Amino acid sequence: MKRKAVTILGATGSIGVSTLDVLARHPAQFNVFALTAFNNVATLFAQCQQFNPVYAVLVDEVAAEQLRQRLLAVGSATIVLAGKTSLEQVASEARTDYVMAAIMGGAGLLPTLAAAKAGKRVLLANKEALVMSGRLLMDTVAKYGAELLPIDSEHNAIFQCLPNSTAEHAAKNTHSAGRAASVERILLTASGGPFRSWPLEKLAKVTPVQAVAHPKWRMGQKISVDSATLMNKGLEVVEACWLFGVTPAQIEVVVHPQSTIHSMVSYNDGSVMAQMGNPDMRTPIAYALGWPARIQSGVAPLDVIAAGRFDFERPDDKRFPCLRLAMEAHETGGYATIALNAANEIAVAAFLAQTIGFMDIPLLIADVMQSAETGTPDKLDDIIIQDEDSRRAASFWVKKKMH
Ligand code: NDP
Ligand code: MG
């Protein structure tokens, strides 16, 4: 069988590095076509030397020139491209088979859409793209015969727990998962983040260092803060609604601090299917790369005796209002989820820069959501306008807070 050529958007990040680790275990099955990043020259240079992609892309022009010089000096044949549009180019190139969408935040939207439009197998880590463009991305997948496979560990777990034929429909977006009569509910697990048991009074004083220290997963900074506010779980509810064609009412968020069960599907005969494993993103990545076959990921098997116990509790939406905000946004419509995502990105950046506090994050988001359009956009231009408006409103909120 011909090797699958893989493009990784966001190769230097946490998901990108894990993806390369899995690919390196299967040289007969996959080759690396393109690697992209924002401006991380050193990491991308080392990755190019190891994997010899046809293209390397850095969005930042100065960084791209530095990478070009360094690769030239070692006689590499990798072609270096610069700028945002190059991301779309490599994501949709005829020679690419699979695209790992692992850019952080809304910056991943256009290249992810480009990959879907080119009919690729899209491995979706970049949940923000789906939160922003749920209807458009799902329609694009169906229209151009792409495949959309979830990388987010919970959604990958749900995908694994669905009946086979339903999973197949979900990947091609025929929206049948939610309609499979036998599936009653989806149980979306959450670790609860580092502040699960902190009292409300203490949360206002949380520092960026405390917020990014996730108890179970090593991830990029933004998603680590999202996990601490539970916005990550909110974004994941929206993500699950689009991926599996269900409503928030069909999803129950359960806090499971051990993070051994990655999510569950509850059936009409009383069965609950759970997917378990060590918390290591190489498992969902390998599952999506190999699907429908299973391939080795490098993750050690779960030691259930050592895992010992599974605890479950309800999320507390007084201390973590972001979860409820995201569910409300999805009920309101696509414009509201664009506003939610844009406001959250600005709020998290401001929190990391120590210009706003941890409990300001939900306040800012709730305010910015108020001014979103109603309904759900199906045109890219409308999505981009709402995104820009909400980012502006959120930045203004931060400025006002500083004075
Ligand atoms: P990281 O911050 O570790 O990596 C982000 C990657 O995106 C880097 O390669 C970075 O390049 C690149 N990037 C950042 N900004 C831009 C931009 N404006 N344009 C182009 N490229 C950019 O993030 P993670 O790997 O943790 O997360 C990536 C995505 O996967 C997120 O959407 C996250 O929600 C999702 N995800 C992550 C999980 C995890 O375990 N990490 C789990 C589930 C989902 P550079 O290095 O040059 O800055
Ligand atoms: Mg997740």
Short mmCIF file of C-alpha atoms and ligand atoms in Angstrom, two decimals:
data_model
loop_
_atom_site.label_atom_id
_atom_site.label_comp_id
_atom_site.label_asym_id
_atom_site.label_seq_id
_atom_site.Cartn_x
_atom_site.Cartn_y
_atom_site.Cartn_z
CA MET A 1 0.00 0.00 0.00
CA LYS A 2 1.16 3.53 -0.79
CA ARG A 3 2.47 5.46 2.19
CA LYS A 4 0.18 8.22 3.49
CA ALA A 5 1.72 11.69 3.27
CA VAL A 6 1.05 13.70 6.43
CA THR A 7 1.02 17.48 6.94
CA ILE A 8 1.24 18.70 10.53
CA LEU A 9 -0.14 22.17 11.23
CA GLY A 10 1.41 23.19 14.54
CA ALA A 11 4.29 20.68 14.39
CA THR A 12 6.34 22.33 17.16
CA GLY A 13 3.55 22.24 19.75
CA SER A 14 2.58 19.58 22.24
CA ILE A 15 0.26 17.71 19.82
CA GLY A 16 2.67 18.22 16.88
CA VAL A 17 5.57 16.63 18.78
CA SER A 18 3.41 13.68 19.89
CA THR A 19 2.25 13.19 16.29
CA LEU A 20 5.83 13.02 15.02
CA ASP A 21 6.64 10.53 17.76
CA VAL A 22 3.89 8.21 16.48
CA LEU A 23 4.84 8.72 12.81
CA ALA A 24 8.47 7.87 13.55
CA ARG A 25 7.30 4.40 14.68
CA HIS A 26 5.68 3.68 11.29
CA PRO A 27 8.06 4.69 8.47
CA ALA A 28 6.58 2.07 6.10
CA GLN A 29 3.07 3.46 6.50
CA PHE A 30 3.54 7.24 6.65
CA ASN A 31 5.86 9.95 5.43
CA VAL A 32 5.93 13.60 6.48
CA PHE A 33 4.90 15.97 3.71
CA ALA A 34 4.89 19.36 5.45
CA LEU A 35 5.59 20.74 8.92
CA THR A 36 4.37 24.16 10.06
CA ALA A 37 4.79 26.48 13.05
CA PHE A 38 4.49 30.16 13.92
CA ASN A 39 8.09 31.25 14.61
CA ASN A 40 9.88 28.42 16.42
CA VAL A 41 12.98 28.09 14.22
CA ALA A 42 15.03 25.81 16.46
CA THR A 43 12.42 23.09 16.93
CA LEU A 44 11.23 23.15 13.32
CA PHE A 45 14.85 22.96 12.10
CA ALA A 46 15.50 19.85 14.20
CA GLN A 47 12.23 18.28 13.00
CA CYS A 48 13.13 18.98 9.36
CA GLN A 49 16.47 17.27 9.81
CA GLN A 50 14.85 14.20 11.28
CA PHE A 51 11.80 13.91 8.98
CA ASN A 52 12.86 15.55 5.71
CA PRO A 53 9.51 17.08 4.75
CA VAL A 54 8.93 18.49 1.27
CA TYR A 55 7.83 21.79 2.87
CA ALA A 56 8.41 23.64 6.12
CA VAL A 57 6.24 26.68 6.84
CA LEU A 58 6.80 29.46 9.35
CA VAL A 59 4.13 32.15 9.50
CA ASP A 60 6.64 34.73 10.69
CA GLU A 61 8.67 35.96 7.68
CA VAL A 62 11.87 36.74 9.59
CA ALA A 63 11.85 33.35 11.27
CA ALA A 64 11.20 31.67 7.91
CA GLU A 65 14.28 33.32 6.42
CA GLN A 66 16.39 32.12 9.37
CA LEU A 67 15.11 28.57 8.91
CA ARG A 68 15.84 28.75 5.16
CA GLN A 69 19.45 29.75 5.82
CA ARG A 70 19.97 27.06 8.44
CA LEU A 71 18.55 24.33 6.19
CA LEU A 72 20.60 25.53 3.22
CA ALA A 73 23.75 25.37 5.33
CA VAL A 74 23.20 21.65 6.01
CA GLY A 75 22.22 20.86 2.39
CA SER A 76 18.58 20.08 3.18
CA ALA A 77 16.13 19.77 0.25
CA THR A 78 13.17 21.01 2.33
CA ILE A 79 11.50 24.07 0.78
CA VAL A 80 10.71 26.82 3.29
CA LEU A 81 7.55 28.89 2.84
CA ALA A 82 6.43 31.92 4.87
CA GLY A 83 3.13 33.56 5.75
CA LYS A 84 -0.37 32.50 6.72
CA THR A 85 -1.54 31.56 3.24
CA SER A 86 1.25 28.99 2.98
CA LEU A 87 -0.51 27.06 5.76
CA GLU A 88 -3.58 26.70 3.54
CA GLN A 89 -1.37 25.78 0.60
CA VAL A 90 0.33 22.83 2.31
CA ALA A 91 -2.93 21.72 3.99
CA SER A 92 -4.68 21.39 0.63
CA GLU A 93 -1.78 20.29 -1.63
CA ALA A 94 -2.59 17.32 -3.87
CA ARG A 95 0.32 15.29 -2.47
CA THR A 96 -0.99 15.51 1.12
CA ASP A 97 -3.25 12.67 2.31
CA TYR A 98 -3.68 13.41 6.01
CA VAL A 99 -3.64 16.77 7.80
CA MET A 100 -3.11 17.05 11.54
CA ALA A 101 -4.83 20.30 12.57
CA ALA A 102 -2.92 21.22 15.74
CA ILE A 103 -2.49 24.98 15.59
CA MET A 104 -3.58 26.68 18.79
CA GLY A 105 -6.74 28.85 18.64
CA GLY A 106 -8.61 30.62 15.86
CA ALA A 107 -5.43 30.86 13.77
CA GLY A 108 -6.08 27.23 12.81
CA LEU A 109 -9.45 27.93 11.20
CA LEU A 110 -8.49 28.73 7.61
CA PRO A 111 -5.95 25.94 7.09
CA THR A 112 -8.33 23.41 8.68
CA LEU A 113 -11.13 24.48 6.35
CA ALA A 114 -8.70 24.33 3.41
CA ALA A 115 -7.82 20.72 4.26
CA ALA A 116 -11.52 19.77 4.48
CA LYS A 117 -12.27 21.49 1.19
CA ALA A 118 -9.46 19.53 -0.44
CA GLY A 119 -11.10 16.29 0.76
CA LYS A 120 -8.31 15.24 3.13
CA ARG A 121 -8.44 13.08 6.22
CA VAL A 122 -8.43 15.84 8.85
CA LEU A 123 -7.19 14.86 12.30
CA LEU A 124 -8.77 17.56 14.41
CA ALA A 125 -7.00 18.70 17.58
CA ASN A 126 -7.79 22.38 16.98
CA LYS A 127 -11.21 22.42 18.66
CA GLU A 128 -11.40 26.23 18.41
CA ALA A 129 -11.78 25.92 14.62
CA LEU A 130 -14.87 23.75 15.09
CA VAL A 131 -16.30 26.00 17.80
CA MET A 132 -15.97 28.96 15.42
CA SER A 133 -17.21 27.33 12.25
CA GLY A 134 -19.16 24.21 13.32
CA ARG A 135 -21.77 24.29 10.60
CA LEU A 136 -19.43 25.43 7.82
CA LEU A 137 -16.69 22.92 8.67
CA MET A 138 -19.12 19.99 8.99
CA ASP A 139 -20.84 20.94 5.71
CA THR A 140 -17.46 21.27 4.01
CA VAL A 141 -16.41 17.81 5.22
CA ALA A 142 -19.60 16.26 3.83
CA LYS A 143 -19.57 18.22 0.57
CA TYR A 144 -15.97 17.50 -0.40
CA GLY A 145 -15.80 13.92 0.86
CA ALA A 146 -13.25 14.65 3.57
CA GLU A 147 -12.92 12.63 6.78
CA LEU A 148 -12.92 14.30 10.19
CA LEU A 149 -11.34 12.29 12.98
CA PRO A 150 -11.28 13.69 16.51
CA ILE A 151 -7.93 13.92 18.30
CA ASP A 152 -9.23 15.53 21.49
CA SER A 153 -8.94 12.59 23.89
CA GLU A 154 -12.60 12.70 24.98
CA HIS A 155 -13.97 12.87 21.45
CA ASN A 156 -11.60 10.22 20.27
CA ALA A 157 -12.84 8.06 23.16
CA ILE A 158 -16.49 8.69 22.21
CA PHE A 159 -15.64 7.88 18.60
CA GLN A 160 -14.10 4.58 19.76
CA CYS A 161 -17.16 3.77 21.90
CA LEU A 162 -19.74 4.36 19.13
CA PRO A 163 -21.01 1.42 17.07
CA ASN A 164 -18.67 0.84 14.07
CA SER A 165 -21.10 1.89 11.39
CA THR A 166 -22.00 5.03 13.33
CA ALA A 167 -18.35 5.97 13.75
CA GLU A 168 -17.93 5.64 10.00
CA HIS A 169 -20.86 8.00 9.41
CA ALA A 170 -19.48 10.42 12.00
CA ALA A 171 -16.11 10.57 10.23
CA LYS A 172 -17.80 11.42 6.95
CA ASN A 173 -20.26 13.70 8.69
CA THR A 174 -23.56 12.18 7.86
CA HIS A 175 -24.65 13.33 11.30
CA SER A 176 -25.93 9.92 12.29
CA ALA A 177 -24.25 9.43 15.65
CA GLY A 178 -26.82 11.46 17.56
CA ARG A 179 -29.58 9.78 15.62
CA ALA A 180 -28.40 6.21 16.31
CA ALA A 181 -31.44 5.09 18.28
CA SER A 182 -29.37 2.93 20.60
CA VAL A 183 -27.15 5.81 21.81
CA GLU A 184 -28.85 7.57 24.72
CA ARG A 185 -26.20 9.82 26.16
CA ILE A 186 -22.60 10.85 25.96
CA LEU A 187 -20.68 11.10 29.21
CA LEU A 188 -17.90 13.62 28.65
CA THR A 189 -15.23 13.30 31.31
CA ALA A 190 -13.21 16.20 32.75
CA SER A 191 -10.21 16.04 35.05
CA GLY A 192 -11.47 19.11 36.89
CA GLY A 193 -8.13 20.89 36.42
CA PRO A 194 -5.71 22.02 39.12
CA PHE A 195 -8.32 23.99 41.14
CA ARG A 196 -11.02 21.32 41.39
CA SER A 197 -11.16 21.49 45.17
CA TRP A 198 -10.13 25.14 45.72
CA PRO A 199 -12.60 27.45 47.51
CA LEU A 200 -14.10 30.28 45.47
CA GLU A 201 -12.28 33.01 47.49
CA LYS A 202 -8.87 31.60 46.57
CA LEU A 203 -9.61 31.41 42.84
CA ALA A 204 -9.39 35.19 42.34
CA LYS A 205 -5.70 35.05 43.32
CA VAL A 206 -4.64 32.21 41.03
CA THR A 207 -1.36 32.90 39.18
CA PRO A 208 -0.49 31.85 35.60
CA VAL A 209 2.12 29.39 36.89
CA GLN A 210 -0.49 27.65 39.07
CA ALA A 211 -3.03 27.62 36.24
CA VAL A 212 -0.79 25.97 33.64
CA ALA A 213 0.34 23.20 36.02
CA HIS A 214 -2.23 20.62 34.93
CA PRO A 215 -2.42 17.58 37.25
CA LYS A 216 -2.69 14.96 34.47
CA TRP A 217 -1.74 16.26 31.02
CA ARG A 218 1.27 18.18 29.63
CA MET A 219 -0.17 20.60 27.08
CA GLY A 220 0.29 24.03 25.54
CA GLN A 221 -0.31 27.08 27.78
CA LYS A 222 -3.67 28.16 26.36
CA ILE A 223 -5.40 24.80 26.67
CA SER A 224 -3.90 24.38 30.16
CA VAL A 225 -5.57 27.63 31.30
CA ASP A 226 -8.79 26.52 29.56
CA SER A 227 -8.65 23.29 31.57
CA ALA A 228 -8.25 25.26 34.79
CA THR A 229 -11.33 27.45 34.08
CA LEU A 230 -13.26 24.46 32.62
CA MET A 231 -13.67 26.48 29.41
CA ASN A 232 -11.88 23.58 27.77
CA LYS A 233 -14.79 21.33 28.75
CA GLY A 234 -17.23 23.95 27.50
CA LEU A 235 -15.48 24.10 24.13
CA GLU A 236 -15.53 20.29 24.12
CA VAL A 237 -19.31 20.17 24.64
CA VAL A 238 -19.71 22.37 21.56
CA GLU A 239 -17.16 20.23 19.71
CA ALA A 240 -19.08 17.03 20.57
CA CYS A 241 -22.40 18.54 19.46
CA TRP A 242 -21.00 19.24 16.00
CA LEU A 243 -18.95 16.08 15.62
CA PHE A 244 -21.64 13.66 16.72
CA GLY A 245 -24.83 15.55 15.80
CA VAL A 246 -26.14 15.76 19.38
CA THR A 247 -27.50 18.55 21.60
CA PRO A 248 -25.99 19.73 24.93
CA ALA A 249 -28.93 17.99 26.65
CA GLN A 250 -27.60 14.64 25.39
CA ILE A 251 -24.19 15.29 26.96
CA GLU A 252 -23.39 14.96 30.64
CA VAL A 253 -20.10 16.39 31.87
CA VAL A 254 -18.63 14.28 34.68
CA VAL A 255 -15.53 15.20 36.63
CA HIS A 256 -13.20 12.20 36.86
CA PRO A 257 -9.98 13.38 38.52
CA GLN A 258 -7.90 10.28 37.67
CA SER A 259 -8.31 10.94 33.91
CA THR A 260 -8.15 7.21 33.21
CA ILE A 261 -11.54 7.03 31.51
CA HIS A 262 -11.46 9.43 28.58
CA SER A 263 -15.26 9.48 28.01
CA MET A 264 -18.22 7.11 27.75
CA VAL A 265 -21.26 6.34 25.61
CA SER A 266 -24.46 5.20 27.30
CA TYR A 267 -26.78 2.84 25.35
CA ASN A 268 -30.50 2.07 25.56
CA ASP A 269 -29.92 -1.43 26.98
CA GLY A 270 -28.14 -0.10 30.07
CA SER A 271 -24.63 -0.66 28.71
CA VAL A 272 -22.06 2.07 29.16
CA MET A 273 -18.97 1.82 26.97
CA ALA A 274 -15.86 3.56 28.27
CA GLN A 275 -12.46 4.05 26.68
CA MET A 276 -9.58 3.96 29.15
CA GLY A 277 -5.85 4.43 28.99
CA ASN A 278 -2.91 6.35 30.36
CA PRO A 279 -3.28 10.09 29.74
CA ASP A 280 -1.02 10.35 26.68
CA MET A 281 -2.16 12.01 23.44
CA ARG A 282 -0.26 9.48 21.34
CA THR A 283 -3.17 7.03 21.84
CA PRO A 284 -5.85 9.18 20.14
CA ILE A 285 -3.32 10.34 17.53
CA ALA A 286 -2.42 6.74 16.60
CA TYR A 287 -6.10 5.78 16.54
CA ALA A 288 -6.94 8.55 14.06
CA LEU A 289 -3.86 7.87 11.90
CA GLY A 290 -4.53 4.14 11.67
CA TRP A 291 -8.37 4.17 11.65
CA PRO A 292 -10.12 1.84 11.09
CA ALA A 293 -7.06 -0.27 12.03
CA ARG A 294 -5.15 0.10 15.30
CA ILE A 295 -1.44 0.84 15.21
CA GLN A 296 1.23 1.09 17.91
CA SER A 297 1.49 4.43 19.69
CA GLY A 298 4.36 3.96 22.14
CA VAL A 299 1.97 4.37 25.10
CA ALA A 300 2.41 1.85 27.91
CA PRO A 301 -0.63 -0.34 28.66
CA LEU A 302 -2.83 0.79 31.52
CA ASP A 303 -2.02 -0.84 34.84
CA VAL A 304 -5.52 -1.07 36.34
CA ILE A 305 -4.24 -2.24 39.71
CA ALA A 306 -1.99 0.81 39.95
CA ALA A 307 -4.85 3.03 38.67
CA GLY A 308 -6.80 1.67 41.65
CA ARG A 309 -9.97 3.71 41.72
CA PHE A 310 -12.28 5.77 39.56
CA ASP A 311 -14.00 8.74 41.16
CA PHE A 312 -16.78 10.79 39.59
CA GLU A 313 -18.40 14.05 40.61
CA ARG A 314 -20.54 16.80 39.15
CA PRO A 315 -18.82 19.97 37.90
CA ASP A 316 -19.41 23.06 40.04
CA ASP A 317 -20.58 25.88 37.84
CA LYS A 318 -20.41 28.52 40.57
CA ARG A 319 -16.64 28.26 40.78
CA PHE A 320 -16.26 27.44 37.08
CA PRO A 321 -18.86 29.48 35.14
CA CYS A 322 -17.10 29.01 31.78
CA LEU A 323 -18.66 25.58 31.26
CA ARG A 324 -22.18 26.97 31.50
CA LEU A 325 -21.27 29.97 29.32
CA ALA A 326 -20.15 27.66 26.52
CA MET A 327 -23.30 25.53 26.72
CA GLU A 328 -25.47 28.65 26.63
CA ALA A 329 -23.51 29.98 23.68
CA HIS A 330 -24.11 26.79 21.71
CA GLU A 331 -27.86 26.97 22.45
CA THR A 332 -27.87 30.62 21.31
CA GLY A 333 -26.11 29.90 18.01
CA GLY A 334 -22.88 29.97 16.04
CA TYR A 335 -22.27 33.71 16.36
CA ALA A 336 -22.36 33.33 20.14
CA THR A 337 -19.80 30.51 20.10
CA ILE A 338 -17.50 32.60 17.87
CA ALA A 339 -17.77 35.45 20.40
CA LEU A 340 -17.16 33.02 23.28
CA ASN A 341 -14.03 31.63 21.65
CA ALA A 342 -12.63 35.02 20.61
CA ALA A 343 -13.25 36.54 24.05
CA ASN A 344 -11.70 33.51 25.73
CA GLU A 345 -8.52 33.72 23.62
CA ILE A 346 -8.06 37.41 24.50
CA ALA A 347 -8.92 36.78 28.16
CA VAL A 348 -6.48 33.88 28.50
CA ALA A 349 -3.67 35.89 26.88
CA ALA A 350 -4.41 38.81 29.25
CA PHE A 351 -4.46 36.47 32.25
CA LEU A 352 -1.13 34.92 31.21
CA ALA A 353 0.29 38.47 30.85
CA GLN A 354 -1.06 39.19 34.36
CA THR A 355 -3.25 42.09 33.24
CA ILE A 356 -6.53 40.47 34.39
CA GLY A 357 -7.31 37.99 37.15
CA PHE A 358 -8.43 34.37 36.84
CA MET A 359 -12.07 35.11 37.78
CA ASP A 360 -12.16 38.02 35.30
CA ILE A 361 -12.00 35.47 32.47
CA PRO A 362 -15.70 34.41 32.70
CA LEU A 363 -16.81 38.03 33.37
CA LEU A 364 -15.10 39.25 30.21
CA ILE A 365 -16.52 36.42 28.12
CA ALA A 366 -20.09 36.92 29.38
CA ASP A 367 -19.89 40.65 28.55
CA VAL A 368 -18.50 40.12 25.05
CA MET A 369 -21.07 37.41 24.28
CA GLN A 370 -23.88 39.91 24.91
CA SER A 371 -23.03 41.83 21.75
CA ALA A 372 -22.82 38.85 19.37
CA GLU A 373 -25.18 38.56 16.39
CA THR A 374 -27.98 36.01 16.72
CA GLY A 375 -28.19 32.83 14.62
CA THR A 376 -25.47 30.71 13.04
CA PRO A 377 -23.30 31.86 10.14
CA ASP A 378 -22.68 29.55 7.22
CA LYS A 379 -20.37 31.91 5.31
CA LEU A 380 -16.72 32.32 6.15
CA ASP A 381 -16.81 36.12 5.85
CA ASP A 382 -19.51 36.37 8.50
CA ILE A 383 -17.50 34.12 10.82
CA ILE A 384 -14.40 36.26 10.41
CA ILE A 385 -16.26 39.54 10.98
CA GLN A 386 -17.82 38.26 14.23
CA ASP A 387 -14.44 36.93 15.36
CA GLU A 388 -12.72 40.26 14.74
CA ASP A 389 -15.51 42.29 16.38
CA SER A 390 -15.44 40.11 19.48
CA ARG A 391 -11.66 40.23 19.75
CA ARG A 392 -11.82 44.03 19.58
CA ALA A 393 -14.53 44.16 22.26
CA ALA A 394 -12.52 41.81 24.48
CA SER A 395 -9.32 43.85 24.10
CA PHE A 396 -11.29 46.96 25.00
CA TRP A 397 -12.60 45.20 28.14
CA VAL A 398 -9.01 44.38 29.16
CA LYS A 399 -7.86 47.99 28.58
CA LYS A 400 -10.72 49.35 30.68
CA LYS A 401 -9.86 46.93 33.49
CA MET A 402 -6.25 48.13 33.49
CA HIS A 403 -7.26 51.76 34.11
P1 NDP B 1 0.93 24.42 21.69
O1 NDP B 1 0.84 25.80 22.20
O2 NDP B 1 1.82 23.45 22.36
O3 NDP B 1 1.36 24.45 20.13
C1 NDP B 1 0.74 25.32 19.23
C2 NDP B 1 1.31 25.11 17.82
O4 NDP B 1 0.65 26.03 16.95
C3 NDP B 1 2.79 25.42 17.71
O5 NDP B 1 3.34 24.64 16.67
C4 NDP B 1 2.79 26.91 17.32
O6 NDP B 1 3.99 27.32 16.64
C5 NDP B 1 1.60 26.95 16.39
N1 NDP B 1 0.97 28.26 16.35
C6 NDP B 1 0.64 29.05 17.39
N2 NDP B 1 0.06 30.20 16.97
C7 NDP B 1 0.05 30.14 15.61
C8 NDP B 1 -0.39 31.02 14.59
N3 NDP B 1 -0.94 32.23 14.87
N4 NDP B 1 -0.26 30.63 13.31
C9 NDP B 1 0.28 29.44 13.00
N5 NDP B 1 0.73 28.55 13.91
C10 NDP B 1 0.61 28.90 15.21
O7 NDP B 1 -0.57 23.86 21.64
P2 NDP B 1 -1.09 22.37 21.84
O8 NDP B 1 -0.32 21.42 20.98
O9 NDP B 1 -1.27 22.08 23.27
O10 NDP B 1 -2.57 22.52 21.25
C11 NDP B 1 -2.83 22.64 19.86
C12 NDP B 1 -4.32 22.46 19.62
O11 NDP B 1 -4.68 21.15 20.02
C13 NDP B 1 -5.20 23.41 20.43
O12 NDP B 1 -6.31 23.76 19.66
C14 NDP B 1 -5.62 22.57 21.61
O13 NDP B 1 -6.88 22.97 22.14
C15 NDP B 1 -5.73 21.20 20.99
N6 NDP B 1 -5.56 20.09 21.93
C16 NDP B 1 -4.39 19.91 22.59
C17 NDP B 1 -4.23 18.88 23.50
C18 NDP B 1 -2.91 18.63 24.18
O14 NDP B 1 -2.76 17.63 24.87
N7 NDP B 1 -1.92 19.48 24.03
C19 NDP B 1 -5.34 17.96 23.79
C20 NDP B 1 -6.52 18.21 23.02
C21 NDP B 1 -6.62 19.25 22.13
P3 NDP B 1 5.25 27.99 17.45
O15 NDP B 1 5.86 26.86 18.24
O16 NDP B 1 6.13 28.51 16.40
O17 NDP B 1 4.66 29.05 18.33
MG MG B 2 -9.80 17.12 25.72
#
